[in-house]
PDB file of N, CA, C and O in Angstrom:
ATOM      1  N   MET V   1       9.657 194.609 158.030  1.00 50.00           N
ATOM      2  CA  MET V   1      10.307 193.947 156.914  1.00 50.00           C
ATOM      3  C   MET V   1      11.275 192.907 157.452  1.00 50.00           C
ATOM      4  O   MET V   1      10.944 192.175 158.335  1.00 50.00           O
ATOM      5  N   GLY V   2      12.473 192.865 156.868  1.00 62.00           N
ATOM      6  CA  GLY V   2      13.467 191.946 157.383  1.00 62.00           C
ATOM      7  C   GLY V   2      13.349 190.536 156.829  1.00 62.00           C
ATOM      8  O   GLY V   2      14.219 189.727 157.038  1.00 62.00           O
ATOM      9  N   GLY V   3      12.244 190.255 156.130  1.00 72.00           N
ATOM     10  CA  GLY V   3      12.079 188.932 155.549  1.00 72.00           C
ATOM     11  C   GLY V   3      12.810 188.819 154.224  1.00 72.00           C
ATOM     12  O   GLY V   3      13.287 189.808 153.666  1.00 72.00           O
ATOM     13  N   ARG V   4      12.889 187.601 153.755  1.00 81.00           N
ATOM     14  CA  ARG V   4      13.542 187.376 152.465  1.00 81.00           C
ATOM     15  C   ARG V   4      12.590 187.750 151.341  1.00 81.00           C
ATOM     16  O   ARG V   4      11.399 187.535 151.430  1.00 81.00           O
ATOM     17  N   THR V   5      13.150 188.284 150.271  1.00 87.00           N
ATOM     18  CA  THR V   5      12.343 188.596 149.103  1.00 87.00           C
ATOM     19  C   THR V   5      12.114 187.326 148.295  1.00 87.00           C
ATOM     20  O   THR V   5      12.817 186.325 148.478  1.00 87.00           O
ATOM     21  N   SER V   6      11.151 187.362 147.392  1.00 93.00           N
ATOM     22  CA  SER V   6      10.882 186.200 146.536  1.00 93.00           C
ATOM     23  C   SER V   6      12.099 185.853 145.694  1.00 93.00           C
ATOM     24  O   SER V   6      12.432 184.678 145.531  1.00 93.00           O
ATOM     25  N   LEU V   7      12.766 186.868 145.132  1.00 93.00           N
ATOM     26  CA  LEU V   7      13.935 186.609 144.294  1.00 93.00           C
ATOM     27  C   LEU V   7      15.085 186.032 145.118  1.00 93.00           C
ATOM     28  O   LEU V   7      15.825 185.174 144.643  1.00 93.00           O
ATOM     29  N   GLU V   8      15.213 186.493 146.329  1.00 94.00           N
ATOM     30  CA  GLU V   8      16.248 185.951 147.210  1.00 94.00           C
ATOM     31  C   GLU V   8      15.908 184.511 147.604  1.00 94.00           C
ATOM     32  O   GLU V   8      16.771 183.627 147.570  1.00 94.00           O
ATOM     33  N   SER V   9      14.648 184.263 147.918  1.00 94.00           N
ATOM     34  CA  SER V   9      14.221 182.905 148.284  1.00 94.00           C
ATOM     35  C   SER V   9      14.390 181.934 147.131  1.00 94.00           C
ATOM     36  O   SER V   9      14.690 180.755 147.336  1.00 94.00           O
ATOM     37  N   ALA V  10      14.207 182.427 145.893  1.00 94.00           N
ATOM     38  CA  ALA V  10      14.364 181.574 144.709  1.00 94.00           C
ATOM     39  C   ALA V  10      15.834 181.336 144.376  1.00 94.00           C
ATOM     40  O   ALA V  10      16.148 180.540 143.499  1.00 94.00           O
ATOM     41  N   GLY V  11      16.733 182.031 145.062  1.00 95.00           N
ATOM     42  CA  GLY V  11      18.159 181.855 144.815  1.00 95.00           C
ATOM     43  C   GLY V  11      18.690 182.688 143.666  1.00 95.00           C
ATOM     44  O   GLY V  11      19.780 182.436 143.172  1.00 95.00           O
ATOM     45  N   TYR V  12      17.920 183.689 143.221  1.00 97.00           N
ATOM     46  CA  TYR V  12      18.323 184.535 142.102  1.00 97.00           C
ATOM     47  C   TYR V  12      19.107 185.768 142.532  1.00 97.00           C
ATOM     48  O   TYR V  12      19.771 186.394 141.715  1.00 97.00           O
ATOM     49  N   LEU V  13      19.033 186.106 143.797  1.00 96.00           N
ATOM     50  CA  LEU V  13      19.542 187.390 144.254  1.00 96.00           C
ATOM     51  C   LEU V  13      20.107 187.251 145.652  1.00 96.00           C
ATOM     52  O   LEU V  13      19.567 186.505 146.469  1.00 96.00           O
ATOM     53  N   THR V  14      21.193 187.949 145.917  1.00 96.00           N
ATOM     54  CA  THR V  14      21.673 188.068 147.294  1.00 96.00           C
ATOM     55  C   THR V  14      21.532 189.525 147.701  1.00 96.00           C
ATOM     56  O   THR V  14      21.704 190.442 146.882  1.00 96.00           O
ATOM     57  N   ILE V  15      21.191 189.731 148.946  1.00 95.00           N
ATOM     58  CA  ILE V  15      20.973 191.081 149.469  1.00 95.00           C
ATOM     59  C   ILE V  15      21.892 191.279 150.659  1.00 95.00           C
ATOM     60  O   ILE V  15      21.975 190.423 151.544  1.00 95.00           O
ATOM     61  N   ARG V  16      22.597 192.414 150.649  1.00 95.00           N
ATOM     62  CA  ARG V  16      23.463 192.765 151.765  1.00 95.00           C
ATOM     63  C   ARG V  16      23.092 194.170 152.212  1.00 95.00           C
ATOM     64  O   ARG V  16      22.957 195.072 151.395  1.00 95.00           O
ATOM     65  N   LYS V  17      22.890 194.344 153.485  1.00 95.00           N
ATOM     66  CA  LYS V  17      22.535 195.646 154.028  1.00 95.00           C
ATOM     67  C   LYS V  17      23.665 196.135 154.924  1.00 95.00           C
ATOM     68  O   LYS V  17      24.323 195.351 155.581  1.00 95.00           O
ATOM     69  N   GLY V  18      23.863 197.422 154.895  1.00 97.00           N
ATOM     70  CA  GLY V  18      24.900 198.013 155.729  1.00 97.00           C
ATOM     71  C   GLY V  18      24.735 199.519 155.740  1.00 97.00           C
ATOM     72  O   GLY V  18      23.667 200.041 155.422  1.00 97.00           O
ATOM     73  N   HIS V  19      25.807 200.187 156.096  1.00 97.00           N
ATOM     74  CA  HIS V  19      25.798 201.645 156.153  1.00 97.00           C
ATOM     75  C   HIS V  19      27.028 202.196 155.457  1.00 97.00           C
ATOM     76  O   HIS V  19      28.092 201.588 155.467  1.00 97.00           O
ATOM     77  N   VAL V  20      26.866 203.332 154.833  1.00 96.00           N
ATOM     78  CA  VAL V  20      27.973 204.123 154.312  1.00 96.00           C
ATOM     79  C   VAL V  20      27.898 205.422 155.093  1.00 96.00           C
ATOM     80  O   VAL V  20      26.969 206.214 154.905  1.00 96.00           O
ATOM     81  N   GLY V  21      28.840 205.576 155.994  1.00 96.00           N
ATOM     82  CA  GLY V  21      28.726 206.690 156.941  1.00 96.00           C
ATOM     83  C   GLY V  21      27.504 206.434 157.806  1.00 96.00           C
ATOM     84  O   GLY V  21      27.348 205.369 158.374  1.00 96.00           O
ATOM     85  N   ARG V  22      26.625 207.398 157.855  1.00 96.00           N
ATOM     86  CA  ARG V  22      25.411 207.239 158.653  1.00 96.00           C
ATOM     87  C   ARG V  22      24.216 206.794 157.821  1.00 96.00           C
ATOM     88  O   ARG V  22      23.140 206.590 158.352  1.00 96.00           O
ATOM     89  N   ARG V  23      24.417 206.679 156.525  1.00 97.00           N
ATOM     90  CA  ARG V  23      23.291 206.366 155.645  1.00 97.00           C
ATOM     91  C   ARG V  23      23.172 204.857 155.407  1.00 97.00           C
ATOM     92  O   ARG V  23      24.149 204.199 155.062  1.00 97.00           O
ATOM     93  N   PRO V  24      21.963 204.341 155.576  1.00 97.00           N
ATOM     94  CA  PRO V  24      21.767 202.909 155.296  1.00 97.00           C
ATOM     95  C   PRO V  24      21.873 202.650 153.794  1.00 97.00           C
ATOM     96  O   PRO V  24      21.491 203.476 152.971  1.00 97.00           O
ATOM     97  N   ARG V  25      22.416 201.506 153.452  1.00 97.00           N
ATOM     98  CA  ARG V  25      22.560 201.105 152.047  1.00 97.00           C
ATOM     99  C   ARG V  25      22.156 199.652 151.906  1.00 97.00           C
ATOM    100  O   ARG V  25      22.303 198.855 152.827  1.00 97.00           O
ATOM    101  N   THR V  26      21.658 199.321 150.715  1.00 96.00           N
ATOM    102  CA  THR V  26      21.333 197.944 150.369  1.00 96.00           C
ATOM    103  C   THR V  26      22.035 197.623 149.062  1.00 96.00           C
ATOM    104  O   THR V  26      21.921 198.368 148.095  1.00 96.00           O
ATOM    105  N   TRP V  27      22.775 196.517 149.046  1.00 97.00           N
ATOM    106  CA  TRP V  27      23.467 196.062 147.845  1.00 97.00           C
ATOM    107  C   TRP V  27      22.784 194.787 147.363  1.00 97.00           C
ATOM    108  O   TRP V  27      22.528 193.877 148.145  1.00 97.00           O
ATOM    109  N   LEU V  28      22.491 194.747 146.069  1.00 96.00           N
ATOM    110  CA  LEU V  28      21.864 193.577 145.457  1.00 96.00           C
ATOM    111  C   LEU V  28      22.834 192.965 144.463  1.00 96.00           C
ATOM    112  O   LEU V  28      23.485 193.691 143.712  1.00 96.00           O
ATOM    113  N   SER V  29      22.910 191.653 144.429  1.00 97.00           N
ATOM    114  CA  SER V  29      23.773 190.950 143.479  1.00 97.00           C
ATOM    115  C   SER V  29      23.023 189.763 142.904  1.00 97.00           C
ATOM    116  O   SER V  29      22.382 189.009 143.634  1.00 97.00           O
ATOM    117  N   LEU V  30      23.119 189.605 141.589  1.00 97.00           N
ATOM    118  CA  LEU V  30      22.552 188.417 140.955  1.00 97.00           C
ATOM    119  C   LEU V  30      23.450 187.225 141.232  1.00 97.00           C
ATOM    120  O   LEU V  30      24.665 187.330 141.179  1.00 97.00           O
ATOM    121  N   THR V  31      22.841 186.096 141.503  1.00 98.00           N
ATOM    122  CA  THR V  31      23.594 184.848 141.641  1.00 98.00           C
ATOM    123  C   THR V  31      23.768 184.265 140.235  1.00 98.00           C
ATOM    124  O   THR V  31      23.122 184.728 139.284  1.00 98.00           O
ATOM    125  N   PRO V  32      24.607 183.257 140.068  1.00 98.00           N
ATOM    126  CA  PRO V  32      24.704 182.613 138.752  1.00 98.00           C
ATOM    127  C   PRO V  32      23.332 182.120 138.252  1.00 98.00           C
ATOM    128  O   PRO V  32      23.001 182.277 137.076  1.00 98.00           O
ATOM    129  N   GLY V  33      22.525 181.572 139.138  1.00 97.00           N
ATOM    130  CA  GLY V  33      21.179 181.144 138.752  1.00 97.00           C
ATOM    131  C   GLY V  33      20.295 182.315 138.355  1.00 97.00           C
ATOM    132  O   GLY V  33      19.476 182.212 137.443  1.00 97.00           O
ATOM    133  N   GLY V  34      20.481 183.440 139.038  1.00 97.00           N
ATOM    134  CA  GLY V  34      19.738 184.642 138.699  1.00 97.00           C
ATOM    135  C   GLY V  34      20.126 185.188 137.339  1.00 97.00           C
ATOM    136  O   GLY V  34      19.273 185.629 136.558  1.00 97.00           O
ATOM    137  N   ARG V  35      21.417 185.130 137.035  1.00 97.00           N
ATOM    138  CA  ARG V  35      21.882 185.574 135.711  1.00 97.00           C
ATOM    139  C   ARG V  35      21.303 184.687 134.607  1.00 97.00           C
ATOM    140  O   ARG V  35      20.872 185.175 133.572  1.00 97.00           O
ATOM    141  N   ALA V  36      21.280 183.388 134.841  1.00 97.00           N
ATOM    142  CA  ALA V  36      20.724 182.458 133.852  1.00 97.00           C
ATOM    143  C   ALA V  36      19.225 182.710 133.663  1.00 97.00           C
ATOM    144  O   ALA V  36      18.733 182.726 132.529  1.00 97.00           O
ATOM    145  N   ALA V  37      18.509 182.929 134.758  1.00 96.00           N
ATOM    146  CA  ALA V  37      17.074 183.198 134.668  1.00 96.00           C
ATOM    147  C   ALA V  37      16.817 184.509 133.929  1.00 96.00           C
ATOM    148  O   ALA V  37      15.893 184.597 133.117  1.00 96.00           O
ATOM    149  N   LEU V  38      17.636 185.520 134.178  1.00 97.00           N
ATOM    150  CA  LEU V  38      17.484 186.801 133.495  1.00 97.00           C
ATOM    151  C   LEU V  38      17.737 186.639 131.997  1.00 97.00           C
ATOM    152  O   LEU V  38      16.964 187.153 131.181  1.00 97.00           O
ATOM    153  N   ARG V  39      18.794 185.924 131.635  1.00 98.00           N
ATOM    154  CA  ARG V  39      19.076 185.673 130.208  1.00 98.00           C
ATOM    155  C   ARG V  39      17.906 184.951 129.544  1.00 98.00           C
ATOM    156  O   ARG V  39      17.499 185.285 128.430  1.00 98.00           O
ATOM    157  N   SER V  40      17.348 183.966 130.220  1.00 97.00           N
ATOM    158  CA  SER V  40      16.211 183.219 129.689  1.00 97.00           C
ATOM    159  C   SER V  40      14.990 184.122 129.510  1.00 97.00           C
ATOM    160  O   SER V  40      14.281 184.045 128.504  1.00 97.00           O
ATOM    161  N   HIS V  41      14.743 184.978 130.472  1.00 97.00           N
ATOM    162  CA  HIS V  41      13.616 185.904 130.415  1.00 97.00           C
ATOM    163  C   HIS V  41      13.790 186.888 129.257  1.00 97.00           C
ATOM    164  O   HIS V  41      12.841 187.132 128.510  1.00 97.00           O
ATOM    165  N   ILE V  42      14.988 187.413 129.106  1.00 98.00           N
ATOM    166  CA  ILE V  42      15.262 188.345 128.006  1.00 98.00           C
ATOM    167  C   ILE V  42      15.073 187.643 126.665  1.00 98.00           C
ATOM    168  O   ILE V  42      14.479 188.202 125.738  1.00 98.00           O
ATOM    169  N   ALA V  43      15.528 186.400 126.541  1.00 98.00           N
ATOM    170  CA  ALA V  43      15.359 185.642 125.299  1.00 98.00           C
ATOM    171  C   ALA V  43      13.878 185.447 124.993  1.00 98.00           C
ATOM    172  O   ALA V  43      13.454 185.576 123.834  1.00 98.00           O
ATOM    173  N   ALA V  44      13.077 185.150 126.008  1.00 97.00           N
ATOM    174  CA  ALA V  44      11.638 184.971 125.803  1.00 97.00           C
ATOM    175  C   ALA V  44      10.999 186.280 125.349  1.00 97.00           C
ATOM    176  O   ALA V  44      10.156 186.279 124.437  1.00 97.00           O
ATOM    177  N   LEU V  45      11.401 187.393 125.942  1.00 97.00           N
ATOM    178  CA  LEU V  45      10.873 188.696 125.519  1.00 97.00           C
ATOM    179  C   LEU V  45      11.271 189.013 124.083  1.00 97.00           C
ATOM    180  O   LEU V  45      10.469 189.544 123.309  1.00 97.00           O
ATOM    181  N   GLN V  46      12.499 188.653 123.701  1.00 97.00           N
ATOM    182  CA  GLN V  46      12.950 188.888 122.327  1.00 97.00           C
ATOM    183  C   GLN V  46      12.139 188.054 121.338  1.00 97.00           C
ATOM    184  O   GLN V  46      11.805 188.530 120.249  1.00 97.00           O
ATOM    185  N   ARG V  47      11.809 186.799 121.710  1.00 96.00           N
ATOM    186  CA  ARG V  47      10.976 185.962 120.838  1.00 96.00           C
ATOM    187  C   ARG V  47       9.586 186.573 120.668  1.00 96.00           C
ATOM    188  O   ARG V  47       9.041 186.598 119.564  1.00 96.00           O
ATOM    189  N   ILE V  48       9.010 187.073 121.754  1.00 96.00           N
ATOM    190  CA  ILE V  48       7.695 187.720 121.683  1.00 96.00           C
ATOM    191  C   ILE V  48       7.763 188.938 120.767  1.00 96.00           C
ATOM    192  O   ILE V  48       6.896 189.127 119.914  1.00 96.00           O
ATOM    193  N   LEU V  49       8.784 189.750 120.933  1.00 95.00           N
ATOM    194  CA  LEU V  49       8.948 190.934 120.104  1.00 95.00           C
ATOM    195  C   LEU V  49       9.120 190.559 118.637  1.00 95.00           C
ATOM    196  O   LEU V  49       8.512 191.169 117.756  1.00 95.00           O
ATOM    197  N   SER V  50       9.902 189.534 118.366  1.00 94.00           N
ATOM    198  CA  SER V  50      10.133 189.094 116.997  1.00 94.00           C
ATOM    199  C   SER V  50       8.828 188.650 116.344  1.00 94.00           C
ATOM    200  O   SER V  50       8.539 188.996 115.195  1.00 94.00           O
ATOM    201  N   ARG V  51       8.017 187.892 117.078  1.00 92.00           N
ATOM    202  CA  ARG V  51       6.717 187.451 116.550  1.00 92.00           C
ATOM    203  C   ARG V  51       5.803 188.642 116.300  1.00 92.00           C
ATOM    204  O   ARG V  51       5.087 188.682 115.290  1.00 92.00           O
ATOM    205  N   ALA V  52       5.804 189.606 117.200  1.00 92.00           N
ATOM    206  CA  ALA V  52       4.956 190.786 117.040  1.00 92.00           C
ATOM    207  C   ALA V  52       5.387 191.588 115.824  1.00 92.00           C
ATOM    208  O   ALA V  52       4.543 192.084 115.058  1.00 92.00           O
ATOM    209  N   GLU V  53       6.685 191.695 115.605  1.00 89.00           N
ATOM    210  CA  GLU V  53       7.185 192.445 114.450  1.00 89.00           C
ATOM    211  C   GLU V  53       6.819 191.729 113.153  1.00 89.00           C
ATOM    212  O   GLU V  53       6.475 192.377 112.159  1.00 89.00           O
ATOM    213  N   ARG V  54       6.882 190.394 113.147  1.00 87.00           N
ATOM    214  CA  ARG V  54       6.524 189.632 111.931  1.00 87.00           C
ATOM    215  C   ARG V  54       5.037 189.761 111.626  1.00 87.00           C
ATOM    216  O   ARG V  54       4.650 189.819 110.468  1.00 87.00           O
ATOM    217  N   SER V  55       4.203 189.819 112.656  1.00 83.00           N
ATOM    218  CA  SER V  55       2.762 189.903 112.427  1.00 83.00           C
ATOM    219  C   SER V  55       2.348 191.288 111.927  1.00 83.00           C
ATOM    220  O   SER V  55       1.275 191.444 111.353  1.00 83.00           O
ATOM    221  N   ASP V  56       3.210 192.286 112.109  1.00 73.00           N
ATOM    222  CA  ASP V  56       2.933 193.649 111.626  1.00 73.00           C
ATOM    223  C   ASP V  56       3.192 193.792 110.137  1.00 73.00           C
ATOM    224  O   ASP V  56       2.761 194.754 109.521  1.00 73.00           O
ATOM    225  N   GLU V  57       3.913 192.852 109.563  1.00 69.00           N
ATOM    226  CA  GLU V  57       4.295 192.972 108.140  1.00 69.00           C
ATOM    227  C   GLU V  57       3.152 192.682 107.214  1.00 69.00           C
ATOM    228  O   GLU V  57       2.223 192.041 107.410  1.00 69.00           O
TER     229      GLU V  57
END
């Protein structure tokens, strides 16, 4: 492993690895661009859901 993830390469996520005591840990953080992309994705999912609910009526 050791390579960058797709989300990290896209600038949506930062990854920090370390240890807590003897146990390895990985911390993930959304970047401002990642937060904006997530909000946009959630909005698109809400629009899809809204259309599906209207078509059920």
